[in-house]
């Protein structure tokens, strides 16, 4: 594929769309436009207006389209992922935040309505999407975040430092013992894919870090179970826990929380696609011994 010197932007985007369609990219037209906008820096609205004129294609466009046709994630090419109201820096070594996780953030924000100066922790923050969104959207929140991977931690630091989030590198199984029993909310999107469930999308299978995907054990439930145990340790009595998971894991997670005897009001929540995306619960009784 070659975009010749002097080819119009409209023709180049049209050709790029065809190339990305042939490569199986799920959103070829949008990706073709976003790659052009990345090079031109004019904003997507302005770019679409320019497509009606005779502006030339930007230099280097063919190379970026070829990368995307090779199923390199769009966000790795542009270095940016958009999540709720945030523009996050992302790249190799960090899980790219997904739109369905935005509904998990909304559950946290809705729960915190009217709560003054809440204390919140995001276990397994990745790029910092959840923690950063809570810090940005909940005035006065004291937000903490934990990330195990040094690569993801580095990306999270770039995203969370300007938002005032307290980020630590650590394991969600035992992180923040000095904060036991002090949080109003614990939220987590832990790795949860079963060991044998290899993702079919090349962008996920080849580019998302394995430690951000696989939850441990044949059923993928080792880390989600650990996140629930840490939530019980970190929350105040009556504190709120919400965790993202795969649709097929909803019943298992709800049952696990109920059987523990530590949780009340166990509730499954649906995302915008109608899938069972998250489960929440309220910590019962006294805080665990420290």
Coordinates of N, CA, C and O in Angstrom, one line a residue, residues 33-190:
X33 N -9.6 7.6 10.2 CA -9.7 9.0 10.5 C -8.8 9.3 11.7 O -8.1 10.4 11.7
X34 N -8.8 8.5 12.7 CA -8.0 8.8 13.9 C -6.5 8.8 13.7 O -5.8 9.6 14.3
X35 N -6.1 7.9 12.8 CA -4.7 7.9 12.5 C -4.3 9.2 11.7 O -3.2 9.7 12.0
X36 N -5.1 9.6 10.8 CA -4.8 10.9 10.1 C -4.8 12.1 11.1 O -3.9 12.9 11.1
X37 N -5.8 12.1 12.0 CA -5.9 13.1 13.0 C -4.7 13.1 13.9 O -4.2 14.2 14.3
X38 N -4.2 11.9 14.3 CA -3.0 11.8 15.1 C -1.8 12.6 14.5 O -1.1 13.3 15.2
X39 N -1.7 12.4 13.2 CA -0.5 13.0 12.5 C -0.8 14.5 12.3 O 0.2 15.3 12.4
X40 N -2.0 14.9 12.1 CA -2.3 16.3 11.8 C -2.6 17.2 13.0 O -2.4 18.4 13.0
X41 N -3.1 16.6 14.1 CA -3.3 17.3 15.3 C -4.4 18.4 15.2 O -4.3 19.4 15.9
X42 N -5.4 18.1 14.4 CA -6.4 19.2 14.2 C -7.7 18.9 14.9 O -8.6 19.8 14.9
X43 N -7.9 17.7 15.5 CA -9.1 17.4 16.1 C -10.0 16.6 15.1 O -10.0 16.9 13.9
X44 N -10.8 15.7 15.6 CA -11.5 14.9 14.7 C -12.6 15.6 13.9 O -12.8 15.4 12.8
X45 N -13.3 16.6 14.6 CA -14.3 17.4 13.9 C -13.7 18.2 12.7 O -14.3 18.2 11.6
X46 N -12.6 18.8 13.0 CA -11.9 19.6 11.9 C -11.4 18.6 10.8 O -11.5 19.0 9.6
X47 N -10.9 17.5 11.2 CA -10.4 16.5 10.2 C -11.6 16.2 9.2 O -11.4 16.1 8.0
X48 N -12.7 15.9 9.8 CA -13.9 15.5 9.0 C -14.3 16.6 8.1 O -14.8 16.3 6.9
X49 N -14.2 17.8 8.5 CA -14.5 19.0 7.6 C -13.5 19.0 6.5 O -13.8 19.3 5.3
X50 N -12.2 18.7 6.8 CA -11.1 18.8 5.8 C -11.3 17.7 4.7 O -10.8 17.8 3.6
X51 N -12.0 16.6 5.1 CA -12.2 15.5 4.1 C -13.1 16.0 3.0 O -13.2 15.3 2.0
X52 N -13.8 17.1 3.2 CA -14.7 17.6 2.1 C -13.9 18.5 1.1 O -14.5 18.9 0.1
X53 N -12.7 18.8 1.5 CA -11.9 19.6 0.6 C -10.8 18.9 -0.1 O -10.9 17.7 -0.3
X54 N -9.7 19.6 -0.4 CA -8.6 19.0 -1.2 C -7.3 19.0 -0.5 O -6.2 18.9 -1.1
X55 N -7.3 19.0 0.9 CA -6.1 19.0 1.7 C -5.3 17.7 1.4 O -5.9 16.6 1.2
X56 N -4.0 17.8 1.4 CA -3.2 16.6 1.1 C -3.1 15.6 2.3 O -3.3 16.0 3.5
X57 N -2.9 14.4 2.1 CA -2.7 13.4 3.1 C -1.4 13.7 3.9 O -0.4 14.2 3.3
X58 N -1.4 13.5 5.2 CA -0.2 13.8 6.0 C 1.0 12.9 5.7 O 0.7 11.7 5.4
X59 N 2.2 13.3 5.8 CA 3.4 12.5 5.6 C 3.4 11.4 6.7 O 3.1 11.7 7.9
X60 N 3.7 10.2 6.3 CA 3.8 9.1 7.3 C 2.5 8.3 7.5 O 2.5 7.4 8.2
X61 N 1.4 8.8 6.8 CA 0.1 8.1 7.0 C 0.2 6.7 6.6 O -0.4 5.8 7.3
X62 N 0.8 6.4 5.5 CA 0.8 5.0 5.0 C 1.5 4.1 6.0 O 1.0 2.9 6.2
X63 N 2.5 4.5 6.7 CA 3.2 3.7 7.7 C 2.3 3.4 8.8 O 2.3 2.2 9.3
X64 N 1.5 4.3 9.3 CA 0.7 4.1 10.4 C -0.5 3.2 10.1 O -0.9 2.3 10.8
X65 N -1.0 3.4 8.9 CA -2.1 2.5 8.4 C -1.6 1.1 8.3 O -2.3 0.1 8.6
X66 N -0.4 0.9 7.8 CA 0.2 -0.5 7.7 C 0.3 -1.1 9.1 O 0.1 -2.3 9.2
X67 N 0.7 -0.3 10.1 CA 0.8 -0.9 11.4 C -0.5 -1.3 11.9 O -0.7 -2.4 12.5
X68 N -1.5 -0.5 11.7 CA -2.9 -0.9 12.2 C -3.4 -2.1 11.4 O -4.1 -2.9 12.0
X69 N -3.1 -2.1 10.1 CA -3.5 -3.3 9.3 C -2.9 -4.6 9.9 O -3.4 -5.7 9.7
X70 N -1.7 -4.4 10.5 CA -1.0 -5.6 11.1 C -1.6 -5.9 12.5 O -1.0 -6.7 13.2
X71 N -2.7 -5.2 12.9 CA -3.4 -5.4 14.1 C -2.7 -4.9 15.3 O -3.0 -5.4 16.4
X72 N -1.7 -4.0 15.1 CA -1.2 -3.3 16.3 C -2.3 -2.4 16.8 O -3.0 -1.7 16.0
X73 N -2.6 -2.4 18.1 CA -3.7 -1.6 18.6 C -3.6 -0.1 18.3 O -2.5 0.5 18.3
X74 N -4.7 0.5 17.9 CA -4.7 1.9 17.6 C -4.1 2.7 18.7 O -3.3 3.7 18.4
X75 N -4.4 2.4 19.9 CA -3.9 3.2 21.1 C -2.4 3.1 21.2 O -1.7 4.0 21.7
X76 N -1.8 1.9 20.8 CA -0.3 1.8 20.8 C 0.3 2.7 19.8 O 1.4 3.2 19.9
X77 N -0.4 2.9 18.7 CA 0.2 3.7 17.6 C 0.1 5.2 17.9 O 1.0 6.0 17.7
X78 N -1.1 5.6 18.5 CA -1.2 7.0 18.8 C -0.7 7.4 20.2 O -0.5 8.5 20.5
X79 N -0.6 6.3 21.1 CA -0.1 6.6 22.4 C -1.2 7.1 23.4 O -0.9 7.5 24.5
X80 N -2.4 7.1 22.9 CA -3.5 7.7 23.7 C -4.7 6.7 23.7 O -5.1 6.1 22.7
X81 N -5.4 6.6 24.9 CA -6.6 5.9 25.0 C -7.6 6.9 25.7 O -7.2 7.6 26.7
X82 N -8.8 7.0 25.2 CA -9.8 7.9 25.8 C -10.8 7.0 26.6 O -11.2 6.0 26.2
X83 N -11.0 7.5 27.9 CA -11.8 6.8 28.8 C -12.6 7.8 29.6 O -12.0 8.7 30.3
X84 N -13.9 7.8 29.5 CA -14.7 8.8 30.2 C -14.3 10.2 29.8 O -14.2 10.5 28.6
X85 N -13.8 11.0 30.8 CA -13.4 12.3 30.5 C -11.8 12.4 30.4 O -11.3 13.6 30.3
X86 N -11.1 11.3 30.4 CA -9.7 11.3 30.5 C -9.0 11.0 29.1 O -9.6 10.2 28.4
X87 N -7.9 11.6 28.9 CA -7.0 11.2 27.8 C -5.8 10.5 28.4 O -5.0 11.2 29.0
X88 N -5.7 9.2 28.4 CA -4.7 8.4 29.1 C -3.5 8.1 28.1 O -3.7 7.8 27.0
X89 N -2.3 8.2 28.7 CA -1.1 7.7 27.9 C -1.0 6.2 28.1 O -1.1 5.7 29.2
X90 N -0.9 5.5 27.0 CA -0.8 4.1 27.0 C 0.3 3.6 26.0 O 0.7 4.4 25.1
X91 N 0.7 2.4 26.1 CA 1.6 1.8 25.1 C 1.9 0.4 25.5 O 1.2 -0.2 26.4
X92 N 2.9 -0.3 24.9 CA 3.2 -1.6 25.2 C 3.5 -1.8 26.7 O 4.1 -1.0 27.4
X93 N 2.9 -2.9 27.3 CA 3.1 -3.2 28.7 C 2.0 -2.8 29.6 O 2.0 -3.1 30.8
X94 N 1.0 -2.2 29.0 CA -0.2 -1.8 29.8 C -1.5 -2.2 29.1 O -1.6 -2.1 27.9
X95 N -2.4 -2.7 29.9 CA -3.8 -3.0 29.4 C -4.5 -1.8 28.9 O -4.6 -0.8 29.6
X96 N -5.0 -1.9 27.7 CA -5.8 -0.7 27.1 C -7.2 -0.7 27.7 O -7.9 -1.7 27.7
X97 N -7.6 0.4 28.4 CA -8.9 0.4 29.0 C -10.0 0.2 28.0 O -9.9 0.7 26.9
X98 N -11.0 -0.5 28.4 CA -12.2 -0.8 27.5 C -13.4 0.0 27.9 O -13.6 0.4 29.0
X99 N -14.2 0.3 26.9 CA -15.4 1.2 27.2 C -16.3 0.6 28.2 O -17.0 1.3 29.0
X100 N -16.4 -0.8 28.3 CA -17.3 -1.4 29.2 C -16.9 -1.1 30.7 O -17.8 -1.1 31.6
X101 N -15.7 -0.8 30.9 CA -15.2 -0.5 32.3 C -15.7 0.8 32.7 O -15.8 1.1 33.9
X102 N -16.1 1.7 31.8 CA -16.7 3.0 32.2 C -18.0 2.8 33.0 O -18.2 3.6 33.9
X103 N -18.7 1.7 32.8 CA -19.9 1.5 33.6 C -19.6 1.1 35.0 O -20.3 1.4 36.0
X104 N -18.4 0.5 35.2 CA -17.9 0.2 36.6 C -17.6 1.5 37.3 O -18.0 1.6 38.5
X105 N -16.9 2.4 36.7 CA -16.7 3.7 37.3 C -17.9 4.4 37.7 O -18.0 5.0 38.8
X106 N -19.0 4.3 36.8 CA -20.2 5.0 37.1 C -20.9 4.4 38.4 O -21.5 5.2 39.2
X107 N -20.7 3.1 38.6 CA -21.2 2.5 39.9 C -20.6 3.1 41.1 O -21.2 3.4 42.1
X108 N -19.3 3.3 41.0 CA -18.5 4.0 42.1 C -19.0 5.4 42.3 O -19.3 5.8 43.5
X109 N -19.1 6.1 41.3 CA -19.5 7.5 41.4 C -20.9 7.7 41.9 O -21.2 8.5 42.8
X110 N -21.8 6.8 41.4 CA -23.2 6.9 41.9 C -23.2 6.5 43.4 O -24.0 7.2 44.2
X111 N -22.4 5.6 43.8 CA -22.4 5.2 45.3 C -21.9 6.3 46.1 O -22.3 6.5 47.3
X112 N -21.0 7.1 45.6 CA -20.3 8.2 46.4 C -21.1 9.5 46.4 O -20.6 10.4 47.0
X113 N -22.2 9.5 45.7 CA -23.0 10.8 45.7 C -23.4 11.2 47.1 O -24.0 10.4 47.9
X114 N -23.0 12.4 47.5 CA -23.3 12.9 48.8 C -22.3 12.4 49.9 O -22.5 12.8 51.1
X115 N -21.3 11.6 49.6 CA -20.3 11.2 50.6 C -19.2 12.2 50.6 O -18.5 12.4 49.6
X116 N -19.0 12.9 51.8 CA -17.9 13.9 51.8 C -16.5 13.3 51.9 O -16.3 12.3 52.7
X117 N -15.6 13.7 51.1 CA -14.2 13.3 51.1 C -14.0 11.8 51.2 O -13.4 11.3 52.1
X118 N -14.6 11.0 50.3 CA -14.5 9.6 50.4 C -13.1 9.1 50.1 O -12.3 9.7 49.4
X119 N -12.7 8.0 50.7 CA -11.4 7.3 50.5 C -11.7 6.1 49.6 O -12.4 5.2 50.0
X120 N -11.0 6.0 48.5 CA -11.2 5.0 47.4 C -9.9 4.4 47.0 O -8.9 5.1 46.9
X121 N -9.9 3.1 46.8 CA -8.7 2.4 46.2 C -9.1 1.6 45.0 O -10.1 0.9 45.0
X122 N -8.2 1.6 44.0 CA -8.4 0.8 42.8 C -7.3 -0.2 42.8 O -6.1 0.1 42.7
X123 N -7.7 -1.5 42.9 CA -6.7 -2.6 43.0 C -6.5 -3.2 41.6 O -7.4 -3.7 40.9
X124 N -5.2 -3.1 41.1 CA -4.8 -3.5 39.8 C -5.2 -2.4 38.8 O -6.0 -2.6 37.8
X125 N -4.6 -1.2 39.0 CA -5.1 0.0 38.2 C -4.7 0.0 36.8 O -5.4 0.7 36.0
X126 N -3.7 -0.8 36.4 CA -3.3 -0.7 34.9 C -2.9 0.7 34.5 O -2.0 1.2 35.1
X127 N -3.6 1.2 33.5 CA -3.2 2.6 33.0 C -3.7 3.6 34.0 O -3.3 4.8 33.8
X128 N -4.5 3.3 35.0 CA -5.0 4.3 35.9 C -6.4 4.8 35.5 O -6.9 5.8 36.1
X129 N -7.0 4.1 34.6 CA -8.3 4.6 34.1 C -9.4 4.8 35.2 O -10.0 5.8 35.3
X130 N -9.6 3.7 36.0 CA -10.6 3.8 37.0 C -10.2 4.8 38.1 O -11.0 5.7 38.4
X131 N -9.1 4.7 38.7 CA -8.6 5.6 39.7 C -8.6 7.0 39.3 O -9.1 8.0 40.0
X132 N -8.1 7.3 38.1 CA -8.1 8.6 37.5 C -9.4 9.2 37.3 O -9.7 10.4 37.6
X133 N -10.4 8.4 36.8 CA -11.7 8.9 36.6 C -12.4 9.3 37.9 O -13.1 10.3 38.0
X134 N -12.2 8.4 38.9 CA -12.8 8.8 40.2 C -12.2 10.0 40.8 O -12.9 10.9 41.3
X135 N -10.9 10.2 40.7 CA -10.2 11.4 41.2 C -10.7 12.6 40.4 O -10.9 13.7 41.0
X136 N -11.0 12.5 39.1 CA -11.4 13.6 38.3 C -12.8 14.0 38.5 O -13.2 15.1 38.5
X137 N -13.7 13.0 38.8 CA -15.1 13.2 38.8 C -15.7 13.3 40.2 O -16.9 13.6 40.3
X138 N -15.0 12.9 41.2 CA -15.6 13.0 42.6 C -14.8 14.0 43.4 O -13.7 13.7 43.9
X139 N -15.3 15.2 43.5 CA -14.5 16.3 44.3 C -14.2 15.9 45.7 O -15.1 15.3 46.4
X140 N -13.0 16.1 46.1 CA -12.6 15.8 47.5 C -12.2 14.4 47.7 O -11.9 14.0 48.9
X141 N -12.3 13.5 46.7 CA -12.0 12.1 47.0 C -10.5 11.9 47.2 O -9.6 12.5 46.6
X142 N -10.2 11.0 48.2 CA -8.8 10.6 48.5 C -8.6 9.3 47.8 O -9.1 8.3 48.3
X143 N -8.0 9.3 46.6 CA -7.9 8.1 45.7 C -6.5 7.5 45.8 O -5.5 8.2 45.6
X144 N -6.5 6.2 46.0 CA -5.3 5.4 45.9 C -5.4 4.4 44.8 O -6.5 4.0 44.4
X145 N -4.2 3.9 44.4 CA -4.2 2.9 43.3 C -3.0 2.0 43.5 O -2.0 2.4 44.0
X146 N -3.2 0.7 43.2 CA -2.2 -0.3 43.3 C -2.0 -1.0 42.0 O -2.9 -1.4 41.3
X147 N -0.7 -1.2 41.6 CA -0.4 -1.9 40.3 C 0.9 -2.7 40.5 O 1.9 -2.2 41.1
X148 N 0.8 -4.0 40.1 CA 1.9 -4.9 40.3 C 3.0 -4.8 39.2 O 4.2 -4.8 39.5
X149 N 2.6 -4.7 38.0 CA 3.5 -4.7 36.9 C 4.3 -3.4 36.8 O 3.8 -2.3 36.8
X150 N 5.7 -3.5 36.8 CA 6.5 -2.3 36.7 C 6.2 -1.5 35.4 O 6.3 -0.2 35.4
X151 N 5.9 -2.2 34.3 CA 5.6 -1.5 33.1 C 4.3 -0.7 33.2 O 4.2 0.5 32.8
X152 N 3.2 -1.4 33.6 CA 1.9 -0.7 33.8 C 2.0 0.4 34.8 O 1.4 1.5 34.7
X153 N 2.8 0.1 35.9 CA 3.0 1.2 36.9 C 3.5 2.4 36.4 O 3.1 3.6 36.7
X154 N 4.5 2.3 35.4 CA 5.1 3.5 34.8 C 4.1 4.3 34.0 O 4.1 5.5 34.1
X155 N 3.2 3.6 33.3 CA 2.2 4.3 32.5 C 1.2 4.9 33.5 O 0.7 6.1 33.3
X156 N 0.8 4.2 34.5 CA -0.2 4.7 35.5 C 0.4 6.0 36.2 O -0.4 7.0 36.4
X157 N 1.7 6.0 36.5 CA 2.3 7.2 37.1 C 2.1 8.4 36.2 O 1.8 9.5 36.7
X158 N 2.3 8.3 34.9 CA 2.1 9.4 34.0 C 0.7 9.9 34.1 O 0.5 11.1 34.0
X159 N -0.2 9.0 34.1 CA -1.6 9.4 34.1 C -2.2 9.9 35.4 O -3.1 10.7 35.4
X160 N -1.7 9.4 36.5 CA -2.3 9.6 37.8 C -1.7 10.7 38.6 O -2.3 11.4 39.4
X161 N -0.4 11.0 38.4 CA 0.3 12.0 39.1 C -0.4 13.4 39.0 O -0.6 14.1 40.0
X162 N -0.8 13.8 37.8 CA -1.5 15.1 37.7 C -2.8 15.1 38.3 O -3.3 16.2 38.6
X163 N -3.4 14.0 38.6 CA -4.7 13.9 39.2 C -4.7 13.8 40.8 O -5.7 13.7 41.4
X164 N -3.5 13.7 41.3 CA -3.3 13.6 42.8 C -3.6 12.2 43.4 O -3.8 12.1 44.6
X165 N -3.6 11.2 42.5 CA -3.8 9.9 43.0 C -2.6 9.3 43.7 O -1.5 9.4 43.1
X166 N -2.7 8.7 44.9 CA -1.6 8.0 45.5 C -1.4 6.6 44.9 O -2.1 5.7 45.2
X167 N -0.3 6.5 44.1 CA -0.1 5.2 43.4 C 1.1 4.5 44.1 O 2.1 5.1 44.4
X168 N 0.9 3.2 44.3 CA 1.9 2.3 44.8 C 2.1 1.1 43.9 O 1.1 0.6 43.3
X169 N 3.3 0.6 43.8 CA 3.6 -0.6 43.1 C 3.5 -1.8 44.1 O 4.3 -1.8 45.1
X170 N 2.6 -2.7 43.9 CA 2.4 -3.8 44.9 C 1.5 -4.8 44.4 O 0.8 -4.6 43.3
X171 N 1.3 -5.8 45.1 CA 0.4 -6.9 44.8 C -1.0 -6.7 45.4 O -1.0 -6.4 46.6
X172 N -2.0 -6.8 44.6 CA -3.3 -6.6 45.2 C -3.7 -7.5 46.3 O -4.6 -7.3 47.1
X173 N -3.0 -8.6 46.4 CA -3.3 -9.6 47.5 C -2.9 -9.1 48.9 O -3.6 -9.4 49.8
X174 N -1.9 -8.3 49.0 CA -1.5 -7.8 50.3 C -1.1 -6.3 50.4 O -0.5 -5.9 51.3
X175 N -1.5 -5.6 49.4 CA -1.1 -4.2 49.3 C -1.8 -3.3 50.4 O -2.9 -3.7 50.9
X176 N -1.1 -2.3 50.8 CA -1.7 -1.2 51.7 C -2.1 -1.7 53.0 O -3.2 -1.3 53.5
X177 N -1.4 -2.6 53.7 CA -1.8 -3.1 55.0 C -2.0 -1.9 56.0 O -2.8 -2.1 57.0
X178 N -1.2 -0.9 55.9 CA -1.3 0.3 56.8 C -2.7 1.0 56.7 O -3.0 1.8 57.5
X179 N -3.4 0.7 55.6 CA -4.7 1.3 55.4 C -5.9 0.4 55.7 O -7.1 0.7 55.3
X180 N -5.6 -0.8 56.3 CA -6.7 -1.7 56.6 C -7.9 -1.1 57.3 O -7.7 -0.3 58.2
X181 N -9.1 -1.4 56.8 CA -10.3 -0.9 57.5 C -10.6 0.6 57.4 O -11.3 1.2 58.2
X182 N -10.0 1.3 56.3 CA -10.1 2.7 56.2 C -10.8 3.2 55.0 O -11.1 4.4 54.9
X183 N -11.1 2.3 54.0 CA -11.6 2.8 52.7 C -13.1 2.8 52.7 O -13.8 1.8 53.2
X184 N -13.7 3.7 52.0 CA -15.1 3.7 51.8 C -15.5 2.9 50.6 O -16.6 2.3 50.5
X185 N -14.6 2.8 49.6 CA -14.9 2.0 48.4 C -13.6 1.3 47.9 O -12.5 1.9 47.9
X186 N -13.7 0.1 47.6 CA -12.7 -0.7 46.9 C -13.2 -1.1 45.5 O -14.3 -1.7 45.5
X187 N -12.5 -0.7 44.5 CA -12.9 -1.1 43.1 C -11.8 -1.8 42.4 O -10.6 -1.5 42.7
X188 N -12.1 -2.8 41.6 CA -11.1 -3.6 40.9 C -11.6 -4.1 39.6 O -12.7 -4.5 39.5
X189 N -10.7 -4.1 38.6 CA -10.9 -4.8 37.4 C -9.7 -5.7 37.2 O -8.7 -5.4 36.5
X190 N -9.7 -6.8 38.0 CA -8.5 -7.7 38.0 C -8.4 -8.5 36.8 O -9.4 -8.7 36.0

